[in-house]
Amino acid sequence: MNSSAQPGGVPARPTSRDVAERAGVSQATVSLVLRERWQGRVSPARAETVREAARALGYRPNLAARSLRLGRTRTALVVVPALSSEFFAKVYAGAARVAAEHGFGVVLYPSPEGIGPAPDPFAHSSATLDGVLAASMAAPALRALSGGGLPLVMLDSEPQDPGAAATVNPDIADGMRRTAAHVLDLGHRRLAHLAADVDSWTFRERADALARETARVPGAAIVRTERAPLSVRGGLAAAERALTADPRPTVLVCDDDVLAVGALKAARRLGLRVPGDVSVTGFDDTELSTAVEPELTTVRLPATAMGEEGMRALLAALRGETAPGAVLPVALIPRASTGPPPAG
Amino acid sequence: MNSSAQPGGVPARPTSRDVAERAGVSQATVSLVLRERWQGRVSPARAETVREAARALGYRPNLAARSLRLGRTRTALVVVPALSSEFFAKVYAGAARVAAEHGFGVVLYPSPEGIGPAPDPFAHSSATLDGVLAASMAAPALRALSGGGLPLVMLDSEPQDPGAAATVNPDIADGMRRTAAHVLDLGHRRLAHLAADVDSWTFRERADALARETARVPGAAIVRTERAPLSVRGGLAAAERALTADPRPTVLVCDDDVLAVGALKAARRLGLRVPGDVSVTGFDDTELSTAVEPELTTVRLPATAMGEEGMRALLAALRGETAPGAVLPVALIPRASTGPPPAG
DNA sequence: CTGAAAGCGCTTACAG
DNA sequence: CTGAAAGCGCTTACAG
């Protein structure tokens, strides 16, 4: 009886046994050939026969069986807080590219805080994982991850985290420092900070760098800090609060492009021109920042490079090497949303 | 020797055998208890002992072994063309929620055309999959998927596709019909269509509906169709071409919010007011549509519901039932980017 | 109510 | 150069 047919008539998936039978060799030979471990152990002619049989049957190795046997899966989990952000999409793309180069696959896990509903990234990753690459996680989500006992590389996160094999960060502090220097150089002295209402390293870093740089300039001060959820609406409400305060700030330094877009809307509603009456800065350089008018002065983060470097570090850790951390450079992109403060 | 310690000192993951040993029962009992199949077969006291042992050891079943044994994984692949879009993020969220309700997990595969590099969604899904849910795929990507031989449910795609067990669509034609009716009612007669440069059902549907509805009104015509890649920049260039044509259209009907945002920028560059000189419509109702000024008249798609319904259809197909297709209603959201055409 | 045993599909150390 | 056999960790039909 043909093992590729079942009682119900549903064609069963061919196994390496089927391939072996068709090629007239043992299962072992099939495995050797298909895994490219045959050189000097199987004759070239036989190897070709095996490949042909596999092709003819449409054979695909059962990955569950392979994983079980090998004890590893050549699969990494990439955890991101939000799917709908270009930044994380690029991080993923970079990580997946490097993983593929090394014969690794990648499973994406959008963490619950961002979007998904699954409470446990390990409950249903479809199989065992070899390692985890996690980006920009808030503290609680991070703790859940550390519990997995897998090699973990963090992106855009606390550098000294003891649970991580390595950390790959953009130079957030430098990005905010450049932003602050840019508006201070333009002459601004009354700054407001529109801060993301998220407890994570990356946003603490922004707040600290802004405070430090502002303190270096005599007469300059952060006259107001408004926390906002990461949405246009959140930025709008926070900016309205900041812009109706007395004295009114002359620049809104925002933790994220999406908040800055909200700030532009707030200014317009209040009849303030940007940058004539008030300047606005963003952070991330997403497509949003050039979608609006005026286009946003913002900080470009090396998203793809972070995914790539992070995956390299994870693969190194999986080989048992000490994974190198990294701090990647960022760039300030000056656009039309910033200018000199109004006279007086 | 303790099986949870290895020569190297690395703690091995505990297995069901370890749990059985600690609880003083057989491996079979462990499996029965942890899979909740013990009622009437194992005494409650023993069941509790097993659960305690599992907890104490931090036991997690090896999913590769379970999958191999069961021949299925309770895992579906969700394929989306782009990660950085709220629409697909919501589709994913809906699908994952319904899957979780049924004890299914979900693995995300951003198809290469959108963003990712992996050429074969099946090469590295980390294990076998039970089924596939694919959204808005262009024709070639779709063909690759059909080859998997897995139950396939399509979202936002050709309804009659023979490879799919079911198709769940938003009522795209109705959305574009309402958009066209809205601008025709306002008095517009010279329409331009900013069409997405993507060969897929959803965009063909938009073009057809727009043409049909326009043809119903005497004197109205699509005076120009411009194809554009799906980006702000693409929309900008296409809109500049359309707006410098003679006669100039009085409204730009765009296939997507991102194109409409580009159209707003083009109008501004040409010194045209929106909607005073030219009206603009979008499609999708993403956050972009309210980020810009004026805010976009657009069509809201039931993204989350599509993910939910799609996953329900896939789970039905996996149970061997005939999966119901569905067409979900959409809504026109009129905002400030549309108004009456200029006099003359 | 409980346990011993078989087997899912694969890979690899070993024997020839 | 090739094959027979063991075993990865789990689940389930079967025997007691």
XYZ file of C-alpha atoms (C1' of nucleotides) in Angstrom:
720
model
C 0.000 0.000 0.000
C 1.181 3.438 -0.898
C 2.053 5.221 2.296
C 1.184 8.539 0.724
C -2.504 7.687 0.652
C -4.706 7.336 3.707
C -8.045 5.606 4.172
C -9.979 8.850 3.843
C -8.227 9.615 0.575
C -6.422 12.613 2.062
C -2.862 12.565 0.754
C -0.463 12.237 3.670
C 2.610 14.358 3.679
C 5.567 12.361 2.387
C 8.234 11.503 4.944
C 11.924 10.822 4.574
C 10.991 7.134 4.648
C 8.916 7.613 1.495
C 11.806 9.375 -0.194
C 14.195 6.611 0.860
C 11.881 3.939 -0.535
C 11.504 5.731 -3.847
C 15.227 6.351 -4.187
C 16.102 2.832 -3.081
C 18.275 3.973 -0.178
C 18.029 4.141 3.575
C 16.422 6.918 5.553
C 19.883 7.843 6.825
C 21.144 8.510 3.319
C 18.162 10.733 2.610
C 18.906 12.803 5.686
C 22.597 13.067 4.835
C 21.925 14.202 1.306
C 19.191 16.701 2.049
C 21.117 18.257 4.912
C 24.159 18.632 2.648
C 26.270 16.364 4.859
C 26.846 13.746 2.187
C 30.184 14.881 0.704
C 32.563 11.930 0.825
C 29.948 9.700 2.408
C 27.413 9.168 -0.358
C 28.237 8.832 -4.035
C 27.264 11.823 -6.170
C 25.011 9.642 -8.310
C 23.041 8.382 -5.342
C 22.804 11.856 -3.910
C 21.230 13.020 -7.133
C 18.764 10.113 -7.064
C 17.714 11.114 -3.578
C 17.237 14.742 -4.513
C 15.139 13.704 -7.462
C 12.932 11.465 -5.369
C 12.441 14.257 -2.844
C 11.496 16.663 -5.596
C 9.114 14.213 -7.219
C 7.276 13.600 -3.954
C 7.284 17.248 -2.907
C 9.028 16.252 0.269
C 9.471 18.806 3.043
C 11.141 17.745 6.261
C 8.877 17.761 9.286
C 10.340 20.583 11.321
C 8.779 19.398 14.565
C 10.612 16.085 14.213
C 13.852 17.770 13.308
C 13.602 20.156 16.244
C 12.841 17.340 18.619
C 15.818 15.370 17.413
C 18.268 18.273 17.338
C 17.089 19.905 20.522
C 17.113 23.283 18.817
C 15.027 24.954 16.175
C 17.204 27.549 14.487
C 14.399 29.929 15.248
C 14.482 33.178 17.178
C 11.578 35.086 18.614
C 11.479 38.793 17.833
C 9.377 40.708 20.334
C 8.121 44.166 19.438
C 5.666 46.366 21.310
C 3.745 47.607 18.293
C 3.189 46.254 14.860
C 1.908 49.412 13.275
C 5.113 51.358 13.551
C 7.644 51.697 10.783
C 10.388 51.667 13.359
C 9.601 48.166 14.552
C 8.818 46.963 11.064
C 12.344 47.941 10.069
C 13.867 46.388 13.172
C 12.127 43.166 12.263
C 13.229 43.345 8.641
C 16.859 43.801 9.639
C 16.732 40.960 12.141
C 15.025 38.615 9.707
C 17.550 39.360 6.978
C 20.549 38.528 9.146
C 18.804 35.466 10.574
C 18.087 34.166 7.072
C 21.735 34.597 6.104
C 22.609 32.175 8.891
C 19.879 29.688 8.205
C 17.773 30.948 11.034
C 14.087 31.762 10.969
C 12.273 34.341 12.948
C 8.912 34.350 14.636
C 7.340 37.699 15.431
C 5.648 38.336 18.723
C 3.877 41.654 19.080
C 3.746 42.071 22.825
C 0.332 42.509 24.421
C 0.951 46.089 25.469
C 1.334 47.039 21.880
C -1.390 45.101 20.262
C -1.626 41.342 20.623
C -3.684 39.348 23.033
C -1.424 36.377 23.798
C -0.339 36.624 27.418
C 2.676 34.377 27.080
C 5.093 34.574 24.200
C 6.262 31.050 24.837
C 2.895 29.376 25.102
C 2.372 29.236 21.390
C 5.475 30.011 19.472
C 4.586 26.952 17.520
C 7.696 25.182 18.765
C 10.688 25.590 20.936
C 12.768 28.663 20.340
C 16.505 29.107 20.495
C 16.629 32.730 21.533
C 14.805 36.012 21.894
C 15.387 39.480 20.474
C 13.247 42.072 22.239
C 12.827 45.716 21.306
C 11.867 48.717 23.444
C 10.068 46.743 26.089
C 8.517 48.341 29.128
C 9.618 46.914 32.440
C 6.796 44.423 33.150
C 6.795 42.881 29.687
C 10.528 42.541 30.009
C 10.323 40.557 33.227
C 7.987 38.048 31.591
C 10.567 37.530 28.860
C 13.511 36.974 31.169
C 11.601 34.092 32.711
C 11.943 32.115 29.510
C 15.486 31.080 30.316
C 16.531 31.642 26.709
C 19.422 33.733 25.448
C 18.034 37.243 25.217
C 19.278 40.282 23.322
C 17.629 43.597 24.026
C 17.200 46.502 21.628
C 16.617 50.102 22.679
C 16.697 49.095 26.347
C 18.542 49.470 29.641
C 22.187 48.592 28.816
C 23.026 46.996 32.160
C 20.106 44.599 32.271
C 21.468 41.453 33.908
C 18.995 39.195 32.113
C 20.317 40.104 28.661
C 23.271 38.580 26.830
C 23.745 41.893 25.051
C 22.040 45.197 24.390
C 22.033 47.061 21.088
C 20.930 50.658 21.374
C 20.591 53.716 19.233
C 22.377 56.636 20.818
C 19.152 58.046 22.213
C 20.889 60.499 24.525
C 22.886 61.942 21.670
C 19.740 62.286 19.571
C 17.966 64.264 22.259
C 21.125 66.235 22.999
C 21.307 67.297 19.359
C 17.641 68.212 19.342
C 18.036 70.360 22.430
C 21.213 71.985 21.104
C 19.395 72.728 17.838
C 16.541 74.630 19.463
C 18.800 76.293 22.043
C 21.055 77.487 19.239
C 18.009 78.947 17.514
C 17.523 81.049 20.620
C 14.787 79.180 22.474
C 14.905 79.491 26.273
C 11.447 78.323 27.372
C 11.148 74.651 26.471
C 8.257 72.254 27.088
C 8.764 68.491 27.042
C 5.944 66.340 25.653
C 6.946 63.078 27.283
C 5.650 59.642 26.330
C 3.618 58.138 29.116
C 5.558 54.862 28.975
C 7.914 53.509 31.592
C 10.883 52.377 29.558
C 14.581 53.062 29.250
C 14.334 54.792 25.907
C 11.988 57.510 27.206
C 13.832 57.994 30.496
C 16.958 58.508 28.433
C 15.261 61.206 26.359
C 14.052 63.070 29.431
C 17.465 62.947 31.086
C 19.359 64.138 28.003
C 16.934 67.006 27.448
C 17.270 68.128 31.067
C 21.068 67.896 30.969
C 21.476 69.839 27.758
C 19.010 72.537 28.777
C 20.826 73.024 32.089
C 24.024 73.843 30.220
C 22.559 77.054 28.777
C 22.114 79.961 31.216
C 18.576 81.296 31.181
C 17.144 78.215 29.494
C 14.661 75.999 31.274
C 12.125 73.259 30.758
C 9.159 75.293 31.865
C 6.742 72.413 31.566
C 6.654 68.626 31.206
C 3.448 67.032 29.939
C 2.974 63.282 29.825
C 0.973 61.872 26.930
C -0.094 58.461 25.671
C 1.636 57.642 22.383
C -1.009 58.827 19.931
C -1.864 61.904 17.892
C -4.763 62.541 20.231
C -2.518 62.207 23.268
C -0.003 64.648 21.831
C -2.760 67.078 20.948
C -4.179 67.194 24.480
C -0.748 67.472 26.114
C 0.316 70.224 23.727
C -2.866 72.194 24.374
C -2.089 72.077 28.088
C 1.482 73.185 27.506
C 0.581 75.978 25.074
C -2.071 77.541 27.295
C 0.299 77.758 30.272
C 1.844 81.026 31.357
C 4.567 81.724 30.428
C 3.998 79.948 27.153
C 6.914 77.773 25.970
C 8.406 78.716 22.609
C 9.215 75.144 21.636
C 7.586 71.748 22.219
C 10.190 68.979 22.355
C 8.275 65.736 21.764
C 9.372 62.191 22.629
C 7.960 60.797 19.403
C 6.787 61.891 15.955
C 3.234 60.921 16.729
C 3.177 63.296 19.706
C 4.722 66.024 17.569
C 1.943 65.617 15.008
C -0.568 66.093 17.816
C 1.371 69.193 18.851
C 1.073 70.649 15.342
C -2.679 70.164 15.499
C -2.867 71.811 18.905
C -0.937 74.825 17.688
C -3.234 75.202 14.714
C -6.333 75.001 16.904
C -4.942 77.707 19.151
C -4.180 79.896 16.164
C -0.413 79.633 16.620
C 1.863 79.381 13.616
C 4.634 76.747 13.464
C 7.446 77.691 13.660
C 6.612 81.420 13.780
C 4.913 81.296 17.171
C 6.051 77.926 18.430
C 8.569 75.318 17.241
C 7.959 71.574 17.413
C 10.391 68.632 17.321
C 9.707 64.925 16.900
C 11.680 61.739 17.363
C 11.962 58.653 15.084
C 11.683 60.127 11.587
C 8.717 57.988 10.560
C 6.699 58.645 7.428
C 4.412 60.795 9.576
C 7.128 63.377 9.982
C 7.066 64.317 6.303
C 3.341 63.701 5.861
C 2.405 66.774 7.872
C 2.930 70.497 7.248
C 5.272 71.881 8.269
C 7.459 68.781 8.056
C 8.993 67.809 11.378
C 12.485 68.367 12.647
C 13.180 64.962 14.154
C 15.799 62.343 15.011
C 16.423 59.476 12.635
C 17.062 56.132 14.349
C 18.995 53.322 12.640
C 16.084 50.886 12.845
C 17.222 48.361 10.252
C 20.781 48.372 11.572
C 19.482 47.738 15.066
C 17.627 44.657 13.922
C 20.712 43.457 12.090
C 23.186 44.096 14.914
C 20.785 42.660 17.452
C 20.384 39.442 15.518
C 24.155 39.157 15.063
C 24.595 39.495 18.802
C 21.939 36.855 19.426
C 23.517 34.411 16.983
C 26.880 34.969 18.687
C 25.313 34.255 22.058
C 23.781 31.066 20.661
C 27.244 29.951 19.530
C 28.398 30.433 23.096
C 30.441 33.503 22.273
C 30.278 36.654 24.317
C 27.850 38.794 22.419
C 29.016 42.318 21.707
C 26.677 45.120 22.633
C 26.590 48.234 20.489
C 25.519 51.842 20.475
C 24.538 52.987 17.008
C 24.700 56.605 15.837
C 21.588 58.660 15.179
C 21.073 61.831 13.144
C 19.160 65.035 13.664
C 17.039 65.884 10.626
C 16.231 69.605 10.681
C 13.062 70.483 8.810
C 10.532 73.284 8.737
C 8.886 72.802 12.134
C 11.674 74.580 13.987
C 12.816 78.179 13.719
C 13.801 81.089 15.927
C 11.451 81.936 18.796
C 9.078 84.880 18.360
C 10.525 88.222 19.364
C 9.814 89.159 22.993
C 22.098 11.302 38.654
C 19.738 14.227 38.412
C 18.508 14.474 34.863
C 18.064 18.213 35.231
C 21.813 18.811 35.328
C 24.178 18.324 32.423
C 27.937 17.870 32.347
C 28.521 21.489 31.427
C 26.451 22.643 34.343
C 23.791 24.096 32.080
C 20.415 23.220 33.564
C 18.491 21.039 31.138
C 14.855 21.801 30.565
C 12.727 19.495 32.679
C 10.696 16.920 30.788
C 7.462 15.180 31.632
C 9.623 12.295 32.809
C 11.195 14.548 35.452
C 7.771 15.666 36.586
C 6.569 12.069 36.754
C 9.556 11.054 38.850
C 9.085 13.910 41.275
C 5.371 13.281 41.606
C 5.849 9.537 41.917
C 3.603 8.719 38.951
C 4.018 7.621 35.355
C 4.683 9.878 32.415
C 1.220 9.021 31.125
C -0.419 10.414 34.250
C 1.536 13.631 33.907
C 0.330 14.072 30.366
C -3.281 13.304 31.299
C -3.275 15.786 34.160
C -1.561 18.638 32.364
C -3.713 18.287 29.274
C -6.841 18.328 31.464
C -7.871 14.883 30.357
C -7.670 13.343 33.816
C -11.275 13.688 35.027
C -12.473 10.259 36.119
C -9.129 8.696 35.251
C -6.768 10.086 37.854
C -7.683 10.824 41.468
C -7.940 14.535 42.294
C -5.234 14.197 44.938
C -2.744 12.741 42.494
C -3.627 15.308 39.894
C -2.769 18.032 42.368
C 0.548 16.330 43.190
C 1.413 16.311 39.512
C 0.534 19.962 39.062
C 2.664 20.840 42.059
C 5.659 18.927 40.738
C 5.306 20.614 37.364
C 5.168 24.022 38.990
C 8.145 23.293 41.225
C 10.283 22.235 38.274
C 9.095 25.024 36.005
C 7.997 22.410 33.504
C 6.887 23.466 30.025
C 5.879 20.821 27.518
C 8.193 20.557 24.541
C 5.968 21.746 21.732
C 8.059 20.104 19.037
C 7.482 16.733 20.661
C 3.792 17.390 21.131
C 3.401 18.498 17.530
C 5.258 15.477 16.260
C 3.090 13.172 18.284
C -0.226 14.843 17.487
C 0.496 15.547 13.847
C -0.826 19.058 14.242
C 0.348 22.177 15.960
C -2.726 24.267 16.745
C -0.857 27.044 15.029
C -1.942 29.201 12.120
C 0.200 31.381 9.935
C -1.053 34.914 9.385
C 0.414 36.466 6.256
C 0.304 40.225 5.823
C 1.958 42.358 3.140
C 3.138 45.149 5.439
C 3.878 45.337 9.098
C 3.880 49.076 9.420
C 0.231 49.573 8.685
C -2.424 49.929 11.329
C -4.803 48.064 9.095
C -2.775 44.862 9.125
C -1.858 45.289 12.768
C -5.564 45.255 13.565
C -6.240 42.308 11.286
C -3.549 40.426 13.141
C -4.902 41.421 16.537
C -8.387 40.210 15.651
C -7.109 36.928 14.272
C -4.862 36.310 17.268
C -7.665 37.003 19.716
C -10.033 34.492 18.133
C -7.241 31.947 17.758
C -6.352 32.249 21.442
C -9.986 31.681 22.399
C -9.765 28.326 20.675
C -6.395 27.332 22.046
C -4.661 28.207 18.814
C -1.520 30.225 18.402
C -0.580 32.437 15.538
C 2.683 33.024 13.762
C 3.039 36.214 11.759
C 4.618 36.245 8.348
C 5.131 39.620 6.745
C 5.361 38.739 3.104
C 8.485 39.781 1.214
C 6.714 42.301 -0.964
C 5.785 44.238 2.091
C 8.901 44.095 4.087
C 10.464 40.781 5.056
C 13.232 38.919 3.344
C 12.203 35.286 3.763
C 11.313 33.885 0.373
C 9.310 30.940 1.660
C 6.821 31.274 4.476
C 6.995 27.564 5.146
C 10.740 27.164 5.246
C 11.044 28.520 8.734
C 7.741 28.740 10.467
C 9.540 27.042 13.286
C 7.294 24.012 12.962
C 4.469 22.589 10.991
C 1.438 24.765 10.602
C -2.189 23.791 10.532
C -3.489 26.558 8.323
C -2.906 29.934 6.746
C -4.762 33.237 6.903
C -3.533 35.658 4.240
C -4.475 39.296 3.820
C -4.496 41.510 0.724
C -1.928 39.517 -1.189
C -0.843 40.412 -4.678
C -1.131 37.642 -7.214
C 2.410 36.201 -7.214
C 2.726 36.048 -3.426
C -0.618 34.355 -3.382
C 0.457 31.601 -5.713
C 3.406 30.782 -3.452
C 1.000 30.362 -0.578
C -1.394 28.070 -2.374
C 1.483 25.693 -2.921
C 1.638 24.948 0.770
C -1.229 22.517 0.583
C -2.658 23.886 3.822
C -6.166 25.124 4.460
C -6.129 28.751 3.385
C -8.473 31.600 4.196
C -8.045 34.844 2.286
C -8.826 38.340 3.505
C -9.451 41.317 1.253
C -8.945 39.170 -1.837
C -10.571 37.729 -4.939
C -13.709 35.967 -3.647
C -13.712 33.143 -6.185
C -10.153 32.018 -5.639
C -10.194 28.249 -6.007
C -7.235 27.763 -3.676
C -9.015 29.263 -0.694
C -11.374 27.539 1.717
C -13.097 30.866 2.271
C -12.709 34.576 1.661
C -13.571 37.322 4.118
C -13.771 40.752 2.531
C -14.654 44.279 3.466
C -17.243 45.671 1.104
C -14.617 47.541 -0.878
C -16.927 48.294 -3.798
C -19.489 49.822 -1.480
C -16.826 51.953 0.171
C -15.665 53.376 -3.133
C -19.260 53.734 -4.306
C -20.054 55.848 -1.242
C -16.929 57.921 -1.768
C -17.838 58.596 -5.380
C -21.457 59.360 -4.504
C -20.253 61.771 -1.809
C -18.124 63.864 -4.158
C -20.642 63.659 -7.013
C -23.362 64.870 -4.657
C -21.134 67.795 -3.716
C -21.214 68.740 -7.389
C -17.879 67.427 -8.648
C -17.828 66.362 -12.295
C -14.120 66.163 -13.147
C -12.612 63.361 -11.050
C -9.051 62.083 -10.998
C -8.223 58.644 -9.640
C -4.925 58.227 -7.772
C -4.622 54.462 -8.132
C -2.275 52.246 -6.131
C 0.349 50.683 -8.350
C -0.348 47.195 -6.961
C -1.899 44.286 -8.800
C -4.425 42.963 -6.325
C -8.129 42.378 -6.046
C -8.744 45.121 -3.539
C -7.396 47.864 -5.813
C -9.056 46.530 -8.955
C -12.303 46.590 -7.014
C -11.797 50.242 -6.097
C -11.105 51.241 -9.688
C -14.154 49.380 -10.978
C -16.526 50.811 -8.388
C -15.307 54.342 -8.997
C -15.776 53.978 -12.745
C -19.260 52.485 -12.350
C -20.523 55.137 -9.988
C -19.087 57.999 -12.011
C -20.719 56.667 -15.153
C -24.147 56.919 -13.491
C -23.992 60.705 -13.342
C -24.412 62.564 -16.639
C -21.577 64.973 -17.282
C -19.284 63.367 -14.732
C -16.060 61.680 -15.792
C -12.770 60.342 -14.528
C -10.636 62.794 -16.459
C -7.389 61.229 -15.343
C -6.011 58.075 -13.725
C -2.544 58.234 -12.181
C -0.802 55.157 -10.821
C 1.370 55.635 -7.736
C 3.461 53.455 -5.458
C 1.921 53.260 -1.991
C 3.810 56.053 -0.261
C 3.405 59.728 0.534
C 6.045 60.517 -2.044
C 4.253 58.383 -4.628
C 0.964 60.133 -3.960
C 2.626 63.516 -4.160
C 4.151 62.900 -7.578
C 0.969 61.396 -9.006
C -1.150 64.235 -7.643
C 1.188 66.846 -9.118
C 0.749 65.213 -12.517
C -3.023 65.123 -12.120
C -3.320 68.705 -10.858
C -1.234 70.226 -13.629
C -3.322 68.585 -16.334
C -5.824 70.514 -18.376
C -8.675 70.502 -17.566
C -7.750 70.250 -13.928
C -9.796 67.749 -11.905
C -11.747 69.196 -8.999
C -11.318 66.138 -6.820
C -8.580 63.533 -6.298
C -10.033 60.171 -5.326
C -7.165 58.204 -3.771
C -6.892 54.443 -3.307
C -5.288 54.812 0.111
C -4.815 57.357 2.897
C -1.104 57.490 2.281
C -1.677 58.572 -1.319
C -4.213 61.138 -0.158
C -1.637 62.623 2.208
C 0.717 62.962 -0.731
C -2.103 64.632 -2.654
C -2.559 67.202 0.119
C 1.128 68.043 -0.078
C 0.959 68.379 -3.860
C -1.989 70.746 -3.620
C -0.157 72.908 -1.101
C 2.938 73.062 -3.284
C 0.848 74.158 -6.227
C -0.829 76.838 -4.137
C -4.213 75.122 -4.251
C -6.461 75.134 -1.196
C -8.145 71.926 -0.001
C -11.070 71.701 -0.318
C -11.604 75.199 -1.758
C -9.748 74.535 -5.010
C -9.554 70.759 -4.963
C -11.075 68.015 -2.804
C -9.197 64.884 -1.709
C -10.434 61.517 -0.458
C -8.539 58.655 1.165
C -9.230 55.026 1.942
C -8.585 53.014 5.141
C -9.062 55.599 7.901
C -5.620 55.108 9.414
C -4.165 57.469 12.004
C -2.626 59.414 9.110
C -6.045 60.580 8.016
C -6.534 62.669 11.141
C -2.870 63.593 11.527
C -2.945 65.901 8.530
C -4.763 69.172 7.866
C -7.367 69.224 6.602
C -8.355 65.828 7.990
C -9.226 63.315 5.307
C -12.602 62.148 4.135
C -11.970 58.424 3.941
C -13.445 54.919 4.190
C -13.194 53.008 7.443
C -12.540 49.298 7.019
C -13.478 46.755 9.694
C -9.913 45.567 10.183
C -10.269 43.842 13.531
C -13.514 42.158 12.506
C -11.826 40.873 9.361
C -9.114 39.223 11.406
C -11.706 37.719 13.714
C -14.025 36.457 11.000
C -11.121 35.171 8.961
C -9.749 33.174 11.860
C -13.212 31.767 12.608
C -13.483 30.624 9.012
C -10.045 29.039 9.176
C -10.832 27.189 12.398
C -14.050 25.924 10.823
C -12.109 24.682 7.811
C -9.660 22.918 10.114
C -12.576 21.140 11.777
C -13.585 19.925 8.342
C -16.628 22.156 8.187
C -17.446 24.275 5.172
C -16.026 27.652 6.075
C -18.390 30.545 5.587
C -17.142 33.481 3.619
C -18.280 36.958 4.557
C -18.530 40.503 3.253
C -18.252 43.026 6.064
C -19.722 46.528 5.917
C -17.574 49.639 5.637
C -18.325 53.271 6.449
C -17.614 56.572 4.725
C -16.136 59.086 7.172
C -16.674 62.593 5.774
C -14.132 65.105 7.047
C -12.749 68.467 6.006
C -10.822 67.440 2.874
C -13.941 67.389 0.702
C -16.253 70.236 -0.209
C -18.057 71.682 -3.227
C -15.974 72.255 -6.344
C -14.807 75.784 -7.087
C -17.289 77.861 -9.109
C -16.685 77.653 -12.847
C -7.625 4.271 38.806
C -2.722 3.594 36.928
C 1.427 2.129 34.180
C 4.205 0.044 30.317
C 4.786 0.432 25.619
C 4.505 2.074 20.968
C 5.358 5.461 17.749
C 5.135 10.459 15.551
C 9.686 11.810 11.757
C 13.904 12.934 12.048
C 19.377 12.728 12.734
C 23.606 10.665 14.047
C 26.952 7.597 16.184
C 28.113 3.176 15.102
C 28.850 -1.165 12.697
C 29.868 -3.136 8.503
C 30.338 4.109 0.744
C 25.854 2.464 3.114
C 22.330 0.720 6.508
C 20.217 -0.667 11.051
C 19.227 1.139 15.346
C 18.581 4.339 19.050
C 16.369 8.117 20.875
C 14.689 13.285 21.101
C 9.717 14.248 24.475
C 5.382 13.658 24.050
C 0.390 11.297 23.861
C -2.738 7.567 23.703
C -4.624 2.960 23.030
C -4.259 -0.862 25.691
C -3.582 -4.012 29.508
C -4.132 -4.595 34.182
